[in-house]
Amino acid sequence: LRPYQQVGLRWLHLLSRLRLGACLADDMGLGKTIQVLALLLVRKRAEGPAPSLLVAPASLLANWAQEAARFAPDLRVLVAHASAQSAEQPVEALGELPAERLAGFDLVITSYGSLHRFAWIQATAWRLAILDEAQAIKNPATRQTKAAKTLKAASRLALTGTPVENRLGDLWSLFDFVNPGLLGGAKSFASFTRRLADGSGGYAPLRRLVELMLTQIGYR
């Protein structure tokens, strides 16, 4: 790991061990994937095996599997998606995965669209629930956002290069997954940010509120 990636790993490890959520908001190409894989390895070696869930756009599932095989071959990975199934393991087999089989994997990789397709995803208590390209849950009203926010996990991680794409409500929805309640409800957060916009201090109070959970290591 590069020095700034080591900083990111220590930060993610600290928060996840405290059962707190984290948002890793590095720019593209700065190593969010490698930091997460390193975190999974560290947690496995320190505490023993337990399954974690990673949710990503369907187009990135193969990339995650390849990166895990390259950089973290000790991780036992299952890609739970139709695109990764074979004749020997048809997609229908993913509909029911018993807990004892899930216990044989360190990382289950699936798509946002699969969150509400397989009941066992919502029923499982994951060590970590990780969202890649987490701006996919910026709209709190969508089905995939609601499914992501009901995941059971000891700690939740969000990976994104754009924590705010269009409006501050995007940030609220992201943190409603990472640490529910930290930014209050959607309506109270909207009122809070309107007051900040009208005040002389700008958005400094909001920055202070999220700075422990939102890092942009690449800019330091």
CSV table of C-alpha atoms in Angstrom, one decimal:
chain,number,residue,atom,x,y,z
A,1,LEU,CA,0.0,0.0,0.0
A,2,ARG,CA,1.1,3.6,-0.6
A,3,PRO,CA,1.4,5.8,2.4
A,4,TYR,CA,-1.9,7.5,1.9
A,5,GLN,CA,-3.6,4.1,1.4
A,6,GLN,CA,-2.1,2.9,4.7
A,7,VAL,CA,-3.7,6.0,6.3
A,8,GLY,CA,-7.0,5.1,4.7
A,9,LEU,CA,-6.8,1.5,5.9
A,10,ARG,CA,-6.0,2.4,9.5
A,11,TRP,CA,-8.9,4.9,9.4
A,12,LEU,CA,-11.4,2.3,8.0
A,13,HIS,CA,-10.1,-0.3,10.5
A,14,LEU,CA,-10.6,2.0,13.4
A,15,LEU,CA,-14.1,3.0,12.5
A,16,SER,CA,-15.3,-0.5,11.6
A,17,ARG,CA,-13.9,-2.0,14.8
A,18,LEU,CA,-15.9,0.7,16.7
A,19,ARG,CA,-19.0,-0.5,14.7
A,20,LEU,CA,-19.2,2.9,13.1
A,21,GLY,CA,-19.8,3.6,9.4
A,22,ALA,CA,-17.3,5.3,7.1
A,23,CYS,CA,-17.4,7.1,3.7
A,24,LEU,CA,-14.2,6.8,1.7
A,25,ALA,CA,-14.4,9.6,-0.8
A,26,ASP,CA,-11.1,9.2,-2.7
A,27,ASP,CA,-10.9,10.3,-6.3
A,28,MET,CA,-10.9,7.7,-9.1
A,29,GLY,CA,-7.6,5.8,-9.3
A,30,LEU,CA,-6.4,6.5,-5.7
A,31,GLY,CA,-7.1,2.9,-4.5
A,32,LYS,CA,-10.5,2.6,-2.8
A,33,THR,CA,-10.6,-1.0,-3.9
A,34,ILE,CA,-7.2,-2.0,-2.6
A,35,GLN,CA,-7.9,-0.3,0.8
A,36,VAL,CA,-11.2,-2.3,1.2
A,37,LEU,CA,-9.5,-5.6,0.3
A,38,ALA,CA,-6.8,-4.8,2.8
A,39,LEU,CA,-9.4,-4.1,5.4
A,40,LEU,CA,-11.1,-7.4,4.8
A,41,LEU,CA,-7.8,-9.2,5.1
A,42,VAL,CA,-6.8,-7.4,8.3
A,43,ARG,CA,-10.2,-8.2,9.9
A,44,LYS,CA,-10.1,-11.8,8.8
A,45,ARG,CA,-6.6,-12.4,10.2
A,46,ALA,CA,-7.4,-10.6,13.5
A,47,GLU,CA,-10.8,-12.0,14.1
A,48,GLY,CA,-11.3,-15.1,12.0
A,49,PRO,CA,-13.5,-15.6,9.0
A,50,ALA,CA,-17.0,-14.0,8.6
A,51,PRO,CA,-18.8,-13.0,5.5
A,52,SER,CA,-18.9,-9.4,4.3
A,53,LEU,CA,-21.1,-8.0,1.5
A,54,LEU,CA,-20.0,-5.7,-1.3
A,55,VAL,CA,-22.6,-4.1,-3.5
A,56,ALA,CA,-21.5,-2.5,-6.8
A,57,PRO,CA,-23.0,-1.7,-10.2
A,58,ALA,CA,-23.3,-4.9,-12.3
A,59,SER,CA,-20.6,-3.6,-14.7
A,60,LEU,CA,-18.0,-3.6,-11.9
A,61,LEU,CA,-18.6,-7.0,-10.4
A,62,ALA,CA,-16.0,-8.8,-12.6
A,63,ASN,CA,-13.5,-6.1,-11.8
A,64,TRP,CA,-13.9,-6.5,-8.1
A,65,ALA,CA,-13.5,-10.3,-8.4
A,66,GLN,CA,-10.4,-9.9,-10.5
A,67,GLU,CA,-8.9,-7.4,-8.1
A,68,ALA,CA,-9.6,-9.7,-5.1
A,69,ALA,CA,-8.0,-12.6,-6.9
A,70,ARG,CA,-4.9,-10.5,-7.7
A,71,PHE,CA,-4.3,-8.6,-4.5
A,72,ALA,CA,-6.1,-10.7,-1.8
A,73,PRO,CA,-6.1,-14.4,-2.9
A,74,ASP,CA,-6.6,-15.5,0.7
A,75,LEU,CA,-10.2,-14.1,0.5
A,76,ARG,CA,-12.8,-16.6,-0.4
A,77,VAL,CA,-15.1,-14.7,-2.8
A,78,LEU,CA,-18.6,-15.4,-4.2
A,79,VAL,CA,-20.0,-13.3,-7.0
A,80,ALA,CA,-23.8,-13.6,-6.5
A,81,HIS,CA,-25.0,-12.4,-9.8
A,82,ALA,CA,-26.5,-14.1,-12.9
A,83,SER,CA,-23.5,-12.9,-15.0
A,84,ALA,CA,-21.1,-15.0,-13.0
A,85,GLN,CA,-23.1,-18.2,-12.9
A,86,SER,CA,-22.4,-21.4,-14.9
A,87,ALA,CA,-24.3,-24.4,-16.0
A,88,GLU,CA,-22.9,-26.2,-12.9
A,89,GLN,CA,-24.1,-23.4,-10.7
A,90,PRO,CA,-27.3,-21.9,-12.3
A,91,VAL,CA,-28.6,-18.6,-11.2
A,92,GLU,CA,-31.6,-20.3,-9.6
A,93,ALA,CA,-29.2,-21.8,-7.0
A,94,LEU,CA,-28.5,-18.2,-5.7
A,95,GLY,CA,-32.1,-17.9,-4.6
A,96,GLU,CA,-31.5,-19.9,-1.5
A,97,LEU,CA,-28.0,-19.9,0.1
A,98,PRO,CA,-28.0,-21.5,3.5
A,99,ALA,CA,-26.1,-19.8,6.3
A,100,GLU,CA,-23.6,-22.6,6.5
A,101,ARG,CA,-22.6,-22.1,2.9
A,102,LEU,CA,-22.3,-18.3,3.3
A,103,ALA,CA,-20.0,-18.9,6.2
A,104,GLY,CA,-17.5,-20.4,3.8
A,105,PHE,CA,-17.0,-17.1,2.1
A,106,ASP,CA,-15.2,-13.9,3.2
A,107,LEU,CA,-16.7,-11.7,0.6
A,108,VAL,CA,-20.0,-11.9,-1.3
A,109,ILE,CA,-20.1,-9.5,-4.3
A,110,THR,CA,-23.5,-8.6,-5.8
A,111,SER,CA,-25.3,-5.8,-7.7
A,112,TYR,CA,-27.7,-3.1,-6.5
A,113,GLY,CA,-30.4,-4.8,-8.5
A,114,SER,CA,-29.9,-8.1,-6.6
A,115,LEU,CA,-30.4,-6.6,-3.2
A,116,HIS,CA,-34.1,-7.1,-3.3
A,117,ARG,CA,-33.9,-10.3,-5.4
A,118,PHE,CA,-32.3,-12.7,-2.9
A,119,ALA,CA,-33.9,-12.8,0.5
A,120,TRP,CA,-30.8,-14.2,2.2
A,121,ILE,CA,-28.9,-10.9,1.5
A,122,GLN,CA,-31.3,-9.1,3.8
A,123,ALA,CA,-31.5,-11.9,6.3
A,124,THR,CA,-27.7,-12.3,6.8
A,125,ALA,CA,-25.8,-10.4,9.5
A,126,TRP,CA,-22.7,-9.3,7.6
A,127,ARG,CA,-19.4,-8.3,9.2
A,128,LEU,CA,-19.2,-5.3,6.7
A,129,ALA,CA,-21.7,-4.0,4.2
A,130,ILE,CA,-19.8,-2.1,1.5
A,131,LEU,CA,-21.4,0.0,-1.2
A,132,ASP,CA,-19.2,0.9,-4.2
A,133,GLU,CA,-20.2,3.8,-6.4
A,134,ALA,CA,-22.4,4.7,-3.4
A,135,GLN,CA,-23.9,7.7,-5.2
A,136,ALA,CA,-26.3,5.0,-6.5
A,137,ILE,CA,-28.3,5.5,-3.3
A,138,LYS,CA,-28.4,9.3,-3.5
A,139,ASN,CA,-32.2,9.1,-4.1
A,140,PRO,CA,-33.8,7.9,-0.8
A,141,ALA,CA,-37.0,6.9,-2.5
A,142,THR,CA,-35.7,4.3,-4.9
A,143,ARG,CA,-36.1,0.6,-4.2
A,144,GLN,CA,-32.4,-0.1,-4.3
A,145,THR,CA,-31.7,2.6,-1.8
A,146,LYS,CA,-34.3,1.3,0.6
A,147,ALA,CA,-32.9,-2.2,0.3
A,148,ALA,CA,-29.4,-1.0,1.0
A,149,LYS,CA,-30.4,0.8,4.1
A,150,THR,CA,-32.1,-2.3,5.6
A,151,LEU,CA,-28.9,-4.4,5.3
A,152,LYS,CA,-27.8,-5.9,8.6
A,153,ALA,CA,-24.1,-5.3,9.3
A,154,ALA,CA,-21.7,-4.6,12.2
A,155,SER,CA,-20.4,-1.7,10.2
A,156,ARG,CA,-21.2,0.0,6.8
A,157,LEU,CA,-18.8,1.5,4.3
A,158,ALA,CA,-19.6,3.7,1.4
A,159,LEU,CA,-17.1,4.2,-1.5
A,160,THR,CA,-17.6,7.1,-3.8
A,161,GLY,CA,-15.7,9.8,-5.8
A,162,THR,CA,-18.7,12.0,-5.7
A,163,PRO,CA,-20.4,12.2,-2.3
A,164,VAL,CA,-22.3,15.2,-3.5
A,165,GLU,CA,-23.3,15.1,-7.2
A,166,ASN,CA,-26.1,17.6,-7.5
A,167,ARG,CA,-27.4,18.7,-4.1
A,168,LEU,CA,-26.7,18.3,-0.4
A,169,GLY,CA,-29.6,15.8,-0.2
A,170,ASP,CA,-27.3,13.3,-1.9
A,171,LEU,CA,-24.9,13.6,1.1
A,172,TRP,CA,-27.8,13.1,3.5
A,173,SER,CA,-28.9,9.9,1.8
A,174,LEU,CA,-25.3,8.6,1.8
A,175,PHE,CA,-24.9,9.2,5.5
A,176,ASP,CA,-28.3,7.8,6.3
A,177,PHE,CA,-26.8,4.5,5.1
A,178,VAL,CA,-23.4,4.9,6.7
A,179,ASN,CA,-24.5,6.2,10.1
A,180,PRO,CA,-28.3,6.4,10.3
A,181,GLY,CA,-29.4,9.4,12.3
A,182,LEU,CA,-26.1,11.3,12.2
A,183,LEU,CA,-27.6,14.0,10.0
A,184,GLY,CA,-31.1,13.7,11.3
A,185,GLY,CA,-34.1,13.2,9.1
A,186,ALA,CA,-34.3,14.3,5.5
A,187,LYS,CA,-36.6,17.2,6.3
A,188,SER,CA,-34.7,18.4,9.3
A,189,PHE,CA,-31.4,18.2,7.3
A,190,ALA,CA,-32.9,20.2,4.4
A,191,SER,CA,-34.0,22.9,6.9
A,192,PHE,CA,-30.5,22.9,8.5
A,193,THR,CA,-28.7,23.3,5.2
A,194,ARG,CA,-31.0,26.1,4.1
A,195,ARG,CA,-30.1,28.0,7.3
A,196,LEU,CA,-26.5,27.4,6.6
A,197,ALA,CA,-26.9,28.8,3.1
A,198,ASP,CA,-28.6,31.9,4.4
A,199,GLY,CA,-26.0,32.5,7.2
A,200,SER,CA,-22.6,34.1,7.2
A,201,GLY,CA,-20.7,31.1,8.3
A,202,GLY,CA,-21.4,29.0,5.2
A,203,TYR,CA,-21.3,25.3,5.4
A,204,ALA,CA,-18.4,25.0,8.0
A,205,PRO,CA,-20.7,23.5,10.7
A,206,LEU,CA,-21.7,20.7,8.2
A,207,ARG,CA,-18.1,20.1,7.3
A,208,ARG,CA,-17.2,19.7,11.0
A,209,LEU,CA,-20.2,17.3,11.5
A,210,VAL,CA,-19.1,14.9,8.9
A,211,GLU,CA,-15.3,15.2,8.9
A,212,LEU,CA,-14.8,12.2,11.1
A,213,MET,CA,-16.8,10.0,8.8
A,214,LEU,CA,-15.9,11.4,5.4
A,215,THR,CA,-12.3,11.5,4.2
A,216,GLN,CA,-10.7,12.7,1.0
A,217,ILE,CA,-7.2,11.3,1.5
A,218,GLY,CA,-6.2,12.0,-2.0
A,219,TYR,CA,-6.4,15.7,-1.5
A,220,ARG,CA,-4.2,15.9,1.6
